[in-house]
Coordinates of C-alpha atoms in Angstrom, one line a residue:
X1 CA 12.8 -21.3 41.5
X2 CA 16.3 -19.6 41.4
X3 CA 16.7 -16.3 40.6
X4 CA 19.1 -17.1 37.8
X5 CA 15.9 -18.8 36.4
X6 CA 13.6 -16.5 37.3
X7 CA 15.7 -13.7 35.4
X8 CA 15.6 -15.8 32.5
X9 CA 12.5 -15.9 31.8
X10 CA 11.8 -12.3 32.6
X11 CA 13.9 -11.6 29.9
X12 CA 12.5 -14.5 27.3
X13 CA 8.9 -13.0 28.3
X14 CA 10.2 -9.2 27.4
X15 CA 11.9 -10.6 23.7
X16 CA 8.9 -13.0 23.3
X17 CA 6.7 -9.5 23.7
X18 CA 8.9 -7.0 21.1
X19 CA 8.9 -10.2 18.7
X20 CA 4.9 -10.1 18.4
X21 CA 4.8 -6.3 18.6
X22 CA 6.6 -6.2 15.6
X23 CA 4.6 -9.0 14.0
X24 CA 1.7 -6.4 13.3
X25 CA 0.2 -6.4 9.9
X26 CA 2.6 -3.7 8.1
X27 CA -0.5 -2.7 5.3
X28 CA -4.2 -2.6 5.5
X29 CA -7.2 0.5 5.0
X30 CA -5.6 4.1 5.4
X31 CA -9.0 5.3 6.4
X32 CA -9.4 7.7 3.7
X33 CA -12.6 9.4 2.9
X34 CA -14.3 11.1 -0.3
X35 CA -14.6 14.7 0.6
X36 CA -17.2 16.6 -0.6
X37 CA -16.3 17.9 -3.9
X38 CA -12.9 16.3 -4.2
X39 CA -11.9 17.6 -8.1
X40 CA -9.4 14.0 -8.3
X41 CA -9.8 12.3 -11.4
X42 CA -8.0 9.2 -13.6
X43 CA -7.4 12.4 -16.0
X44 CA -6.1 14.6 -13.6
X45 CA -4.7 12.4 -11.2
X46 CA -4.7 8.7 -11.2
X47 CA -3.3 7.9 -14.3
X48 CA 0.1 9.9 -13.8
X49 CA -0.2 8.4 -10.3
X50 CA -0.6 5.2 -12.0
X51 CA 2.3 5.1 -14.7
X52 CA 4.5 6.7 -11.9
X53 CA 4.7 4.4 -9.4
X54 CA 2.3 0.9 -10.0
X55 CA 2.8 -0.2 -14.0
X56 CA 6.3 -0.5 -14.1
X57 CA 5.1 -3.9 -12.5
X58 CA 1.7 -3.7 -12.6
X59 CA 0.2 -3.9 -16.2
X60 CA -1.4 -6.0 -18.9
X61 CA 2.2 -5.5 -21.5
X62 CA 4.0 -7.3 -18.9
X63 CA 4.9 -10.6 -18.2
X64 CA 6.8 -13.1 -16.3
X65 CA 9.8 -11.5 -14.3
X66 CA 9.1 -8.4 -15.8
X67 CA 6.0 -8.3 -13.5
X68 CA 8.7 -7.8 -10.6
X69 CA 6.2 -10.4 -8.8
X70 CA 3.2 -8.9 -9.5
X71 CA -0.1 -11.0 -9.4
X72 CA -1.1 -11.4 -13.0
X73 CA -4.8 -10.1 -12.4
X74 CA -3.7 -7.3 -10.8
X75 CA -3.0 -4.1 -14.2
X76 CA -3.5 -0.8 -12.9
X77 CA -3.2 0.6 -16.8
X78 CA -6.9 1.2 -17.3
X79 CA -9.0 2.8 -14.7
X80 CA -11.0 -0.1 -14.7
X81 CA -8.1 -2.3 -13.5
X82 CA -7.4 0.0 -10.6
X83 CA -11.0 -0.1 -10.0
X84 CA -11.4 -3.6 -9.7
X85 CA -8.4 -3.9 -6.7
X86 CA -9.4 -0.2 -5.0
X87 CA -9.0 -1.9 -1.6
X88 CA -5.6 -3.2 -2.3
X89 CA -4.3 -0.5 -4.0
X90 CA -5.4 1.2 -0.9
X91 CA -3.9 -1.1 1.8
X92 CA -0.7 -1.2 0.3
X93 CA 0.1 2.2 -1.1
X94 CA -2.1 5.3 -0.2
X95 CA -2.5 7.2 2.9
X96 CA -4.9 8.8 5.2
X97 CA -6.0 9.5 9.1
X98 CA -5.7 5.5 10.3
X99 CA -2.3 4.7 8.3
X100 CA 0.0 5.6 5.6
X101 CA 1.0 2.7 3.8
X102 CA 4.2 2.7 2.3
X103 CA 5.1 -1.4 0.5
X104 CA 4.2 -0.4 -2.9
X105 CA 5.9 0.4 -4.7
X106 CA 8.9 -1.7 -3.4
X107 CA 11.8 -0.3 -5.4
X108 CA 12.5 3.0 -7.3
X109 CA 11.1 6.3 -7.4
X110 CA 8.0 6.1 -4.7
X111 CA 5.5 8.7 -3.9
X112 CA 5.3 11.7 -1.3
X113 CA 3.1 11.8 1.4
X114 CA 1.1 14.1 0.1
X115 CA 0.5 12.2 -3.1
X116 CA -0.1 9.0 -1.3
X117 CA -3.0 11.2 0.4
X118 CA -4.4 11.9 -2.7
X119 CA -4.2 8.8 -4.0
X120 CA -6.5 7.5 -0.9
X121 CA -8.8 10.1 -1.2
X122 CA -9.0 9.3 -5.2
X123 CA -9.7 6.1 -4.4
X124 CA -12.2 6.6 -1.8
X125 CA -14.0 8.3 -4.0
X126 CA -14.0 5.3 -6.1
X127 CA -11.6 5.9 -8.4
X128 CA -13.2 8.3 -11.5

């Protein structure tokens, strides 16, 4: 084998390698946890969260293109419709020790760190 060739594929192997690195999955868990007397609420919390960032696209009054893409089951304008989709709200918007996950909201006015923290510990605690 030449050396011509052999550099080659040296250098296909390293592209091939920072091509898949960059293939990871770019949302999933941020490891949140409930603490122990966490005081987060939908009151207090979640709803502002809620009508902030996520129902600009994600709720039950919109339709069509207005939904920005949006999967039709998925309204975050009622606790209970956050509460039915805590794991995705999780993976793709709140933060904590494994990850902080930042694709939702795509567009617009999007959320500190410290409020995508408390939005996984609101919703490790289930959400209330």
């Amino acid at each position: 084998m030449s050396q011509h060739f052999r550099s080659l594929i040296a250098a296909l192997c390293g592209a091939t390698v920072l091509v898949l690195a960059g293939c990871g999955e770019s949302t999933g868990p941020s490891g949140a946890t409930c603490p122990q007397g966490s005081a987060l609420t939908y009151q207090n919390f979640g709803k502002t969260f809620m009508d902030t960032y996520c129902t600009r696209c994600h709720s039950t009054v919109l339709s069509g293109a207005a939904r920005q893409d949006a999967p039709e089951d998925q309204n975050f304008n009622t606790p209970e419709g956050v509460r039915a989709h805590l794991k995705d709200v999780d993976a793709w918007t709140a933060s904590g020790p494994d990850r902080t996950n930042t694709e939702m909201p795509p567009n617009g006015t999007m959320p500190t760190d410290d409020e995508r923290k408390k939005l996984g510990e609101w919703l490790a605690c289930g959400a209330p």
